[in-house]
Amino acid sequence: MELLEALNKHWGYEQFRPNQQEAMTCVLSNRDSVVVLPTGGGKSLCYQAPAVCRAGLAIVISPLISLMKDQVDSLRTSGISAAFINSSQTHDEHRRVAEAVREGSLRLLYIAPERLVQARTIEFLKTANVSFFAIDEAHCISEWGHDFRPEYRSLKMLRKHFPGVALHAYTATATEQVRADIIKQLGLKKSKMIVGSFDRPNLFYRAERMDDRMAQVREVLRRHKRESGIIYCTSRKAVDELSELLNGQGFRTLPYHAGMDPEERSRNQEAFIQESCDTIVATVAFGMGIDKSNVRYVIHCGMPKSLENYQQESGRAGRDSLDADCVLFYSMGDYARWKANIEEGAARNRENSFATLRAMVNYCTGVRCRHKSLVEYFGQKFEPELCGACDVCTGELNIVDDAQVIGQKILSSVVRQGQRYGGEYTAMVLKGSRDKRVRSNGHDRLTTYGLLEDQPVPTIRDWIEQLVSQDFLIREGEYSVLALGERGGELLRGEVTPTLLKSGDSQSRLSKQVTRQKTNWEGVDRDLFDELRNLRHDLATQAGVPAYIVFADETLRQLAARKPTTLAEMRAVHGVGDKKLADYGEAFLACIENYDGTASGDSETPDSTTDAASALAANG
Ligand code: ADP
Ligand code: ZN
């Protein structure tokens, strides 16, 4: 079978995503490869589609039991014979898998690395006509990666035991160092390196100072009524508290953190995946091993310690390529906490950690395109002038008019203070504070003293950060003292104007945000969509698989827009392959046919959704 034919038959997709075809061709032609694509880039298909097209058994090495199960469920729902072996199974289950391998009926077999490298597994697989090895989350092999797993190191032995069988490594982690390490550790030969763009164009990024947590969070949730999302908090206490507060206001949230009873925790995770709860409020403990493709928003209540972390956590939104929101609420308290954290830690990496943290702060407080900031941080170029999907480029931010003069005042003060003080202090001088330190330094006699006295200190602080993010100022050394940056001179000479924001502009943001949301739902009957979603929930629960595995959101949206009346019409919808059409086609067509379009639909209370679901289930 041809690749595209397989894509359409099993997945109901019409075309490749960027880099997929190239990656698949490596698999078909037995050429070792390293494929680096961002989360949601479609890495799994890069080995799944070729596994269907070529003879033999594909072995997929995957570190997480939960992910393995999801992937296998998802393949089976698409009519592809797949199985996994890991420690969660009984002896009997292992035997059944072994039989399937012997019969040659399996296309893909998922194995955890520690099991794969056991002598008897290796011996067994030698009898099994292995076509290739796909190594998922391949950065786990490198100590430089963020998730080193020693058991990945022994994968090198595959070369010896399976000469001539190609190895393919897949990861979303970008650094050169990690990539080189993957090649070395696996002993790849003349491998093809495929690196996709790290930009996630369907994610809309925003960063806002946290001033009223509840109001800010609520605003995002209201835009995503009954949609799935994650809220990250920085402490267990904050998780419990926020989840409860939101539930008190009629939202359907559940908490998740490492301090909870494991059973309750996995119940909550399950509820999120099956969509009987909309929002998970969690610490960063949540997310690894969750593949839910239709997460429509990721909110951070607090700043992560690095952009790597932010990229990874926010990246859990919108894996299905549909629009999703990533909103980061930060405070300078977060910065102080991370800084203290670094100071307490080992001295070895301190300078590095400070630089990482500073980049994170610059992202938050800066006024550069967020897409550009992220992509460039990971070492790639970002060409578009305006991304169209961040608060900076869409003009959501309120820009001050006299930014040049304000910028000059701030820079002069920094110069007059001898470039030896931090942001907080500089803000106090400009505010004209009676602070003891300012007076004892004689800085109350500077010409810049009190130059911005009509502005609140937090606003001045923000402006300083914004000047840093645009290279007019830099922070230096362990104490982060301010000094003139690369473009400082230009600003002082009045040759350029920085972008500075007015504070307290959350009201004006709202109307602009809503516009984008609307276009995304063009032609989609929202009430019908909700009904289809309920049906998906019921079918998924019956089958014991995650809801998004039955159909992706994109499929439901297209169904709710086109309202197909025949199986043939339904087959033409994105994400509907042969097997899913056979399994679910009738049920969805019936739901569309029975839908009369007069449902009240817009009901706010969580209960009515549940009622609709049970009514549907009762009807058959
Ligand atoms: P990754 O592993 O890179 O994070 P996945 O393999 O989980 O990404 O893919 C993300 C989503 O995109 C999945 O729902 C997958 O089915 C879908 N997808 C992958 N390739 C295509 C394609 N060519 N066309 C449409 N959807 C695709
Ligand atoms: Zn932008």
Tab-separated table of C-alpha atoms and ligand atoms in Angstrom, residues 7 13 15-17 20 38-45 291 293 319-320 574, ligand 1:
chain	number	residue	atom	x	y	z
A	7	LEU	CA	-3.217	7.596	5.639
A	13	TYR	CA	-6.401	12.091	6.489
A	15	GLN	CA	-2.302	14.873	3.274
A	16	PHE	CA	0.989	14.777	5.133
A	17	ARG	CA	1.924	17.256	7.769
A	20	GLN	CA	6.099	13.558	7.667
A	38	PRO	CA	7.227	19.746	18.075
A	39	THR	CA	4.462	18.251	20.168
A	40	GLY	CA	1.468	17.716	17.966
A	41	GLY	CA	3.662	17.659	14.869
A	42	GLY	CA	2.512	14.136	14.115
A	43	LYS	CA	5.535	12.065	15.036
A	44	SER	CA	3.598	8.867	15.710
A	45	LEU	CA	2.273	8.720	12.186
A	291	ASP	CA	-1.860	12.448	24.772
A	293	SER	CA	-5.293	15.886	21.474
A	319	ARG	CA	-2.164	18.832	19.376
A	320	ASP	CA	-4.963	18.356	16.883
A	574	HIS	CA	-11.490	14.524	7.968
B	1	ADP	P1	3.366	14.134	18.381
B	1	ADP	O1	3.637	12.722	18.784
B	1	ADP	O2	4.357	14.689	17.421
B	1	ADP	O3	3.139	15.043	19.548
B	1	ADP	P2	0.961	13.010	17.333
B	1	ADP	O4	1.596	11.943	16.563
B	1	ADP	O5	0.334	12.663	18.637
B	1	ADP	O6	2.006	14.185	17.571
B	1	ADP	O7	-0.082	13.753	16.392
B	1	ADP	C1	-0.889	14.790	16.860
B	1	ADP	C2	-2.260	14.711	16.216
B	1	ADP	O8	-2.177	15.050	14.840
B	1	ADP	C3	-2.870	13.332	16.283
B	1	ADP	O9	-4.221	13.470	16.620
B	1	ADP	C4	-2.665	12.796	14.878
B	1	ADP	O10	-3.632	11.845	14.533
B	1	ADP	C5	-2.814	14.058	14.043
B	1	ADP	N1	-2.115	13.941	12.748
B	1	ADP	C6	-0.893	13.438	12.532
B	1	ADP	N2	-0.593	13.474	11.220
B	1	ADP	C7	-1.656	14.033	10.583
B	1	ADP	C8	-1.956	14.359	9.219
B	1	ADP	N3	-1.090	14.120	8.228
B	1	ADP	N4	-3.151	14.917	8.955
B	1	ADP	C9	-4.017	15.174	9.947
B	1	ADP	N5	-3.801	14.887	11.237
B	1	ADP	C10	-2.633	14.334	11.574
